[in-house]
Short mmCIF file of C-alpha atoms in Angstrom, two decimals:
data_model
loop_
_atom_site.label_atom_id
_atom_site.label_comp_id
_atom_site.label_asym_id
_atom_site.label_seq_id
_atom_site.Cartn_x
_atom_site.Cartn_y
_atom_site.Cartn_z
CA MET A 1 -20.62 -2.74 1.90
CA SER A 2 -22.09 -0.25 4.17
CA ASP A 3 -20.49 -1.84 7.10
CA PHE A 4 -21.85 0.12 10.22
CA HIS A 5 -21.11 -0.93 13.78
CA PRO A 6 -22.84 0.44 16.96
CA LEU A 7 -20.49 2.45 19.02
CA THR A 8 -21.08 4.19 22.31
CA VAL A 9 -20.23 7.79 22.91
CA ALA A 10 -17.64 7.70 25.72
CA ASN A 11 -17.14 11.48 26.01
CA LYS A 12 -18.60 14.68 24.75
CA GLU A 13 -16.68 17.85 25.08
CA GLN A 14 -17.96 21.44 24.21
CA LEU A 15 -15.15 22.95 22.00
CA THR A 16 -16.86 26.28 21.27
CA PRO A 17 -20.41 27.69 21.69
CA ASN A 18 -21.30 25.96 18.38
CA SER A 19 -19.16 22.92 18.30
CA VAL A 20 -18.44 19.74 20.11
CA SER A 21 -16.28 16.62 19.93
CA LEU A 22 -17.54 13.00 20.29
CA THR A 23 -15.21 10.26 21.40
CA PHE A 24 -16.30 6.73 20.86
CA GLU A 25 -15.71 3.76 22.83
CA ILE A 26 -14.25 0.99 20.60
CA PRO A 27 -14.76 -2.62 21.72
CA GLU A 28 -11.80 -4.91 21.83
CA ALA A 29 -13.23 -7.02 19.05
CA LEU A 30 -13.39 -3.98 16.78
CA LYS A 31 -9.97 -2.38 17.63
CA SER A 32 -8.41 -3.36 14.22
CA THR A 33 -11.54 -2.59 12.19
CA PHE A 34 -11.43 1.05 13.49
CA ASN A 35 -7.59 1.48 13.10
CA PHE A 36 -7.04 4.67 11.17
CA ILE A 37 -4.42 6.82 9.39
CA ALA A 38 -4.13 10.39 10.22
CA GLY A 39 -6.57 12.53 8.14
CA GLN A 40 -9.24 9.89 7.58
CA TYR A 41 -12.87 10.30 8.38
CA ILE A 42 -15.84 8.17 9.70
CA THR A 43 -19.38 8.19 8.64
CA LEU A 44 -22.01 8.35 11.24
CA LYS A 45 -25.65 7.13 10.79
CA HIS A 46 -28.64 7.89 12.84
CA HIS A 47 -32.32 8.27 12.58
CA VAL A 48 -33.65 11.67 13.47
CA ASN A 49 -37.48 12.22 13.29
CA GLY A 50 -37.90 9.05 11.26
CA GLN A 51 -35.31 9.88 8.60
CA GLU A 52 -31.88 8.24 8.21
CA LEU A 53 -29.10 10.60 8.22
CA ARG A 54 -25.41 9.88 7.22
CA ARG A 55 -22.69 12.35 7.65
CA ALA A 56 -19.03 12.11 7.28
CA TYR A 57 -16.71 13.63 9.96
CA SER A 58 -12.94 13.72 10.02
CA ILE A 59 -11.07 12.20 12.95
CA SER A 60 -9.47 14.67 15.07
CA SER A 61 -7.54 12.31 17.22
CA ALA A 62 -4.09 11.00 16.43
CA PRO A 63 -3.72 7.24 15.72
CA SER A 64 -1.23 6.95 18.61
CA SER A 65 -3.88 8.21 20.94
CA GLY A 66 -5.93 5.07 20.96
CA LYS A 67 -8.93 7.15 20.62
CA LEU A 68 -11.59 7.80 17.86
CA THR A 69 -12.65 11.40 18.18
CA VAL A 70 -14.55 13.67 15.79
CA GLY A 71 -15.40 17.34 15.91
CA ILE A 72 -18.83 18.63 14.83
CA LYS A 73 -19.62 22.24 14.21
CA LYS A 74 -23.29 23.15 14.18
CA MET A 75 -24.35 24.40 10.76
CA PRO A 76 -27.08 26.84 9.94
CA ASN A 77 -30.05 24.89 9.02
CA GLY A 78 -28.18 21.70 9.65
CA THR A 79 -29.98 18.54 10.76
CA PHE A 80 -27.43 15.96 12.00
CA SER A 81 -24.96 18.69 13.21
CA VAL A 82 -27.71 20.47 15.34
CA TYR A 83 -28.66 17.02 16.70
CA ALA A 84 -25.12 16.11 17.50
CA ASN A 85 -24.55 19.44 19.41
CA ASP A 86 -27.82 19.76 21.12
CA GLN A 87 -28.94 16.16 21.88
CA ILE A 88 -26.27 13.43 21.73
CA GLY A 89 -24.74 12.78 25.04
CA GLN A 90 -22.30 10.32 26.69
CA GLY A 91 -23.62 6.82 26.62
CA ASP A 92 -25.68 7.23 23.49
CA ILE A 93 -25.14 4.72 20.61
CA LEU A 94 -24.49 5.83 17.03
CA GLU A 95 -24.08 3.64 13.91
CA VAL A 96 -20.49 4.15 12.64
CA MET A 97 -18.61 3.09 9.43
CA PRO A 98 -14.95 2.18 9.72
CA PRO A 99 -12.42 4.88 8.85
CA GLU A 100 -11.74 5.83 5.25
CA GLY A 101 -10.39 8.68 3.11
CA ARG A 102 -7.48 9.69 1.00
CA PHE A 103 -6.53 12.95 2.68
CA ILE A 104 -3.85 11.33 4.82
CA PHE A 105 -0.36 11.49 6.23
CA GLN A 106 1.72 8.29 6.62
CA PRO A 107 5.09 8.63 8.55
CA ASN A 108 8.09 6.79 6.90
CA GLY A 109 10.77 7.59 9.56
CA THR A 110 12.19 10.51 7.99
CA PRO A 111 11.81 14.12 9.19
CA LYS A 112 9.06 16.08 7.43
CA LYS A 113 8.39 19.81 6.86
CA VAL A 114 4.57 20.21 6.36
CA ALA A 115 2.24 23.18 6.15
CA ALA A 116 -1.54 23.26 6.42
CA PHE A 117 -4.26 25.84 5.72
CA ALA A 118 -7.44 25.21 7.44
CA ALA A 119 -10.57 27.29 8.13
CA GLY A 120 -13.43 26.62 10.65
CA SER A 121 -14.05 22.95 11.09
CA GLY A 122 -11.49 22.19 8.50
CA ILE A 123 -9.12 21.92 11.45
CA THR A 124 -10.43 18.51 12.47
CA PRO A 125 -8.33 16.34 10.20
CA ILE A 126 -5.51 18.66 10.58
CA MET A 127 -5.26 18.17 14.29
CA SER A 128 -4.61 14.32 13.68
CA ILE A 129 -2.15 15.06 10.87
CA ALA A 130 -0.19 17.60 12.85
CA ARG A 131 0.34 15.49 15.93
CA SER A 132 1.28 12.55 13.51
CA VAL A 133 3.95 14.64 11.70
CA LEU A 134 5.44 15.96 15.00
CA GLU A 135 5.45 12.50 16.45
CA SER A 136 6.93 10.93 13.49
CA HIS A 137 10.42 12.40 13.98
CA SER A 138 12.23 14.58 16.46
CA GLU A 139 13.18 16.96 13.60
CA SER A 140 9.85 17.28 11.87
CA THR A 141 8.17 20.63 11.68
CA PHE A 142 4.63 21.68 11.14
CA VAL A 143 3.13 25.11 10.06
CA LEU A 144 -0.60 25.81 10.65
CA VAL A 145 -2.54 28.69 9.22
CA PHE A 146 -5.92 28.58 10.72
CA GLY A 147 -8.99 30.94 9.90
CA ASN A 148 -11.84 31.54 12.15
CA GLN A 149 -14.33 34.31 13.06
CA SER A 150 -12.75 34.73 16.46
CA ALA A 151 -10.75 32.95 19.29
CA GLU A 152 -14.08 32.04 20.91
CA GLU A 153 -15.21 30.17 17.82
CA THR A 154 -11.99 28.35 17.17
CA MET A 155 -12.31 24.62 17.44
CA TYR A 156 -9.56 22.93 19.31
CA LEU A 157 -7.99 26.09 20.39
CA SER A 158 -6.70 24.69 23.76
CA ALA A 159 -5.52 21.54 22.10
CA ILE A 160 -3.43 23.56 19.64
CA GLN A 161 -2.05 25.68 22.55
CA ASN A 162 -1.05 22.46 24.29
CA LEU A 163 0.52 21.15 21.12
CA GLN A 164 2.61 24.43 20.95
CA LYS A 165 3.87 23.91 24.40
CA GLU A 166 4.74 20.29 23.84
CA TYR A 167 6.62 20.75 20.60
CA GLY A 168 7.93 24.33 20.99
CA ASP A 169 9.63 25.75 17.87
CA ARG A 170 8.83 22.65 15.73
CA LEU A 171 5.16 23.89 15.51
CA PHE A 172 4.25 27.36 14.29
CA VAL A 173 0.66 28.40 14.39
CA GLN A 174 -0.71 31.61 12.61
CA HIS A 175 -4.34 32.37 13.66
CA ILE A 176 -6.43 34.55 11.31
CA TYR A 177 -9.74 36.17 12.71
CA SER A 178 -12.37 37.63 10.41
CA ARG A 179 -14.38 39.31 13.27
CA ALA A 180 -11.97 39.90 16.00
CA GLN A 181 -8.56 41.55 16.53
CA GLU A 182 -6.22 39.54 18.87
CA ASP A 183 -2.54 39.93 19.74
CA GLY A 184 -0.37 37.74 17.49
CA ALA A 185 -3.38 37.02 15.06
CA MET A 186 -3.81 38.40 11.51
CA PHE A 187 -7.07 40.04 10.71
CA GLY A 188 -9.19 39.04 7.76
CA ARG A 189 -9.40 35.71 5.90
CA ILE A 190 -7.07 33.34 4.40
CA GLU A 191 -6.20 34.98 1.09
CA LYS A 192 -3.39 35.10 -1.51
CA SER A 193 -1.61 37.59 0.56
CA THR A 194 -1.75 35.18 3.52
CA VAL A 195 -0.27 32.36 1.52
CA ASN A 196 2.48 34.66 0.14
CA PHE A 197 3.35 35.78 3.66
CA ILE A 198 3.95 32.20 4.68
CA VAL A 199 5.86 30.79 1.72
CA LYS A 200 7.61 33.96 0.54
CA ASN A 201 8.29 35.74 3.73
CA LYS A 202 7.96 33.79 7.05
CA PHE A 203 9.15 30.51 5.71
CA LYS A 204 10.99 31.48 2.50
CA ASP A 205 13.84 29.19 3.34
CA VAL A 206 11.69 26.10 4.07
CA ASP A 207 11.21 23.51 1.40
CA PHE A 208 7.95 22.02 2.47
CA GLU A 209 7.21 18.46 1.46
CA ALA A 210 3.42 18.71 1.46
CA PHE A 211 0.64 21.27 1.99
CA TYR A 212 -2.68 20.04 3.51
CA LEU A 213 -5.67 22.42 2.65
CA CYS A 214 -9.15 21.74 4.45
CA GLY A 215 -12.08 23.90 4.65
CA PRO A 216 -14.46 25.79 2.12
CA GLU A 217 -13.88 25.34 -1.58
CA GLU A 218 -13.15 28.99 -2.19
CA MET A 219 -10.39 29.10 0.31
CA ILE A 220 -8.89 25.86 -0.94
CA ASN A 221 -8.91 27.12 -4.62
CA THR A 222 -7.26 30.43 -3.60
CA VAL A 223 -4.52 28.71 -1.47
CA SER A 224 -3.89 25.94 -4.12
CA ASP A 225 -3.64 28.63 -6.99
CA THR A 226 -1.20 30.74 -4.97
CA LEU A 227 0.91 27.72 -4.05
CA LYS A 228 1.22 26.81 -7.70
CA THR A 229 1.95 30.37 -8.65
CA ASN A 230 4.90 30.13 -6.21
CA GLY A 231 6.21 27.16 -7.85
CA VAL A 232 4.78 24.39 -5.56
CA GLN A 233 4.29 21.14 -7.46
CA GLU A 234 0.66 20.09 -7.61
CA ASP A 235 1.33 16.59 -6.26
CA LYS A 236 2.54 18.37 -2.97
CA ILE A 237 -0.95 19.90 -2.55
CA LEU A 238 -3.42 17.74 -0.83
CA PHE A 239 -6.87 18.95 0.02
CA GLU A 240 -10.22 18.09 1.45
CA LEU A 241 -13.43 19.89 0.95
CA PHE A 242 -15.72 20.51 3.97
CA THR A 243 -18.10 22.48 1.87
CA SER A 244 -18.50 22.72 -1.91
CA THR A 245 -20.26 25.11 -4.12
CA GLU A 246 -23.37 23.87 -5.86
CA THR A 247 -22.76 22.92 -9.49
CA GLU A 248 -25.63 23.19 -11.92
CA ASP A 249 -26.45 19.84 -13.36
CA THR A 250 -26.69 20.78 -17.01
CA LEU A 251 -25.77 17.32 -18.16
CA ALA A 252 -28.99 15.89 -16.91
CA GLU A 253 -30.88 18.27 -19.20
CA GLU A 254 -29.26 16.76 -22.27
CA LEU A 255 -30.09 13.08 -21.54
CA ASP A 256 -33.37 11.49 -22.35
CA ARG A 257 -32.67 7.84 -22.64
CA LYS A 258 -32.68 4.77 -20.29
CA THR A 259 -29.67 2.67 -19.21
CA GLN A 260 -29.65 -0.91 -17.99
CA LEU A 261 -27.42 -0.69 -14.91
CA GLU A 262 -25.66 -3.65 -13.31
CA VAL A 263 -24.21 -3.02 -9.78
CA ILE A 264 -21.71 -5.21 -7.89
CA VAL A 265 -21.79 -4.70 -4.05
CA ASP A 266 -20.29 -7.23 -1.67
CA ASP A 267 -19.91 -9.88 -4.39
CA GLU A 268 -23.66 -9.56 -5.17
CA SER A 269 -24.87 -8.46 -8.45
CA PHE A 270 -27.96 -6.27 -9.02
CA SER A 271 -29.74 -5.21 -12.21
CA LEU A 272 -32.06 -2.23 -12.74
CA THR A 273 -33.19 0.09 -15.39
CA MET A 274 -32.62 3.83 -14.82
CA ASP A 275 -33.27 7.13 -16.54
CA GLN A 276 -29.97 8.67 -17.64
CA LYS A 277 -31.18 11.96 -15.98
CA GLU A 278 -30.72 10.25 -12.75
CA LEU A 279 -27.50 9.97 -10.84
CA VAL A 280 -26.19 6.40 -10.46
CA LEU A 281 -26.08 6.47 -6.64
CA ASP A 282 -29.71 7.82 -6.46
CA ALA A 283 -31.01 5.06 -8.75
CA VAL A 284 -29.18 2.41 -6.68
CA LEU A 285 -30.56 3.63 -3.42
CA LYS A 286 -34.12 3.64 -4.79
CA GLU A 287 -33.80 0.00 -5.18
CA ASN A 288 -32.76 -0.50 -1.55
CA ILE A 289 -29.20 -1.69 -2.63
CA ASP A 290 -26.89 -1.25 0.31
CA ALA A 291 -24.08 0.75 -1.58
CA PRO A 292 -21.68 2.85 0.40
CA TYR A 293 -22.24 6.54 0.48
CA SER A 294 -22.23 9.43 2.88
CA CYS A 295 -22.29 13.00 1.77
CA GLN A 296 -24.05 12.68 -1.57
CA GLY A 297 -22.42 15.83 -2.60
CA GLY A 298 -19.18 14.93 -4.15
CA VAL A 299 -17.20 15.93 -1.03
CA CYS A 300 -16.26 12.55 0.48
CA SER A 301 -14.97 9.45 -1.32
CA SER A 302 -17.53 6.80 0.12
CA CYS A 303 -19.29 6.08 -3.09
CA ILE A 304 -16.56 5.44 -5.45
CA ALA A 305 -16.89 2.57 -7.77
CA ARG A 306 -15.35 1.26 -10.99
CA ILE A 307 -16.98 1.21 -14.38
CA THR A 308 -16.42 -2.30 -15.92
CA GLU A 309 -18.54 -1.69 -19.04
CA GLY A 310 -20.12 1.39 -20.57
CA LYS A 311 -19.54 5.10 -19.94
CA ALA A 312 -20.66 7.63 -17.36
CA GLU A 313 -19.94 11.36 -16.73
CA MET A 314 -19.58 13.20 -13.45
CA VAL A 315 -21.41 16.51 -12.92
CA LYS A 316 -18.32 17.50 -10.74
CA ASN A 317 -15.29 15.86 -9.54
CA GLN A 318 -12.88 17.20 -6.91
CA ILE A 319 -11.61 14.06 -5.47
CA LEU A 320 -10.49 11.65 -8.17
CA THR A 321 -7.26 12.27 -10.13
CA ASP A 322 -7.28 12.26 -14.00
CA GLY A 323 -5.36 8.94 -13.80
CA GLU A 324 -8.14 7.34 -11.61
CA VAL A 325 -10.94 8.59 -13.87
CA ALA A 326 -8.96 7.23 -16.85
CA GLU A 327 -8.96 3.82 -15.09
CA GLY A 328 -12.74 3.92 -14.70
CA LEU A 329 -13.27 5.21 -11.13
CA ILE A 330 -16.33 7.43 -10.63
CA LEU A 331 -18.20 9.17 -7.80
CA THR A 332 -21.57 7.41 -8.20
CA CYS A 333 -23.29 10.33 -6.48
CA GLN A 334 -22.17 12.58 -9.32
CA ALA A 335 -22.35 10.24 -12.31
CA HIS A 336 -25.00 10.07 -15.06
CA PRO A 337 -24.79 7.02 -17.46
CA LEU A 338 -24.11 7.80 -21.05
CA THR A 339 -24.58 4.40 -22.66
CA PRO A 340 -27.45 1.81 -23.00
CA THR A 341 -25.62 -0.44 -20.53
CA LEU A 342 -23.46 0.33 -17.61
CA LYS A 343 -21.77 -1.91 -15.11
CA VAL A 344 -20.19 -0.45 -11.99
CA ASP A 345 -18.35 -2.36 -9.20
CA TYR A 346 -18.19 -0.90 -5.80
CA ASP A 347 -15.93 -3.88 -4.51
CA ASP A 348 -13.02 -3.09 -7.17
CA VAL A 349 -11.69 0.18 -5.67
#
């Protein structure tokens, strides 16, 4: 299930003092495997100081480009992000999982009016989505509200400027800087007033078909709540978290029994006994079962599985819809078993 392929870094570009982009060379035999939809991500695997690290990074290149590029921002106390920025170079080989993810834009031949709110490295999937929207139809428009500390720390700034030159008045960009004042940019952060300015003032006559939100959880909640207050239907608001607030696992404290767990991965069945205080994915990985995973924090969707018998409850869920949960889907990195037996199928998703 964790289907990684060794890919060579064809190019590394310094985007800001604290971020880089990596473009991978895709062998002809893997072209179809690494086809992607705008907005999807790939998982990178590498060993640093003897420790296996997996990290999910959104694809910033557009599907039409024929390139597979990700942007990586160096995070404070980060391990992989620091390694990627400081040590990975052209010619290096990384293990890469094929593209996945639900935060996507798929053109259907009709003109689209789309808006996006992004902060920091949240711009990476938006770059792919923006170009795909603009390429999809000569009358499609895209509005980007992008928050950063300063122009110097703005990932893909030159690429955004080039897009503006290429698509003229079909692409509107509003930069917001929290630590610098620049001509044409707003000062501060993306807040309720920012959203109201876009939907009630600047573009009050535009009926947007979709809003893409990407960045820290607090920003996403603020933008989403404000859009709903302004009458935007929930199904028009798509989001992807790049950082998530920690949630206290109080459920684990209430569980004191064991569960017989059956796991199906790649048509193989595995059985094990686990404490209900444990998370399903943690128990599976302890047994060296090759289940899919990446962030282990409930931010990506790599570890989704379907419950076919028994019950489990998630500590937090910001990815699956109520309907999907009702159908039995769970994020195994967030799920505690509640019943004496539990069967989960990673293949049936």
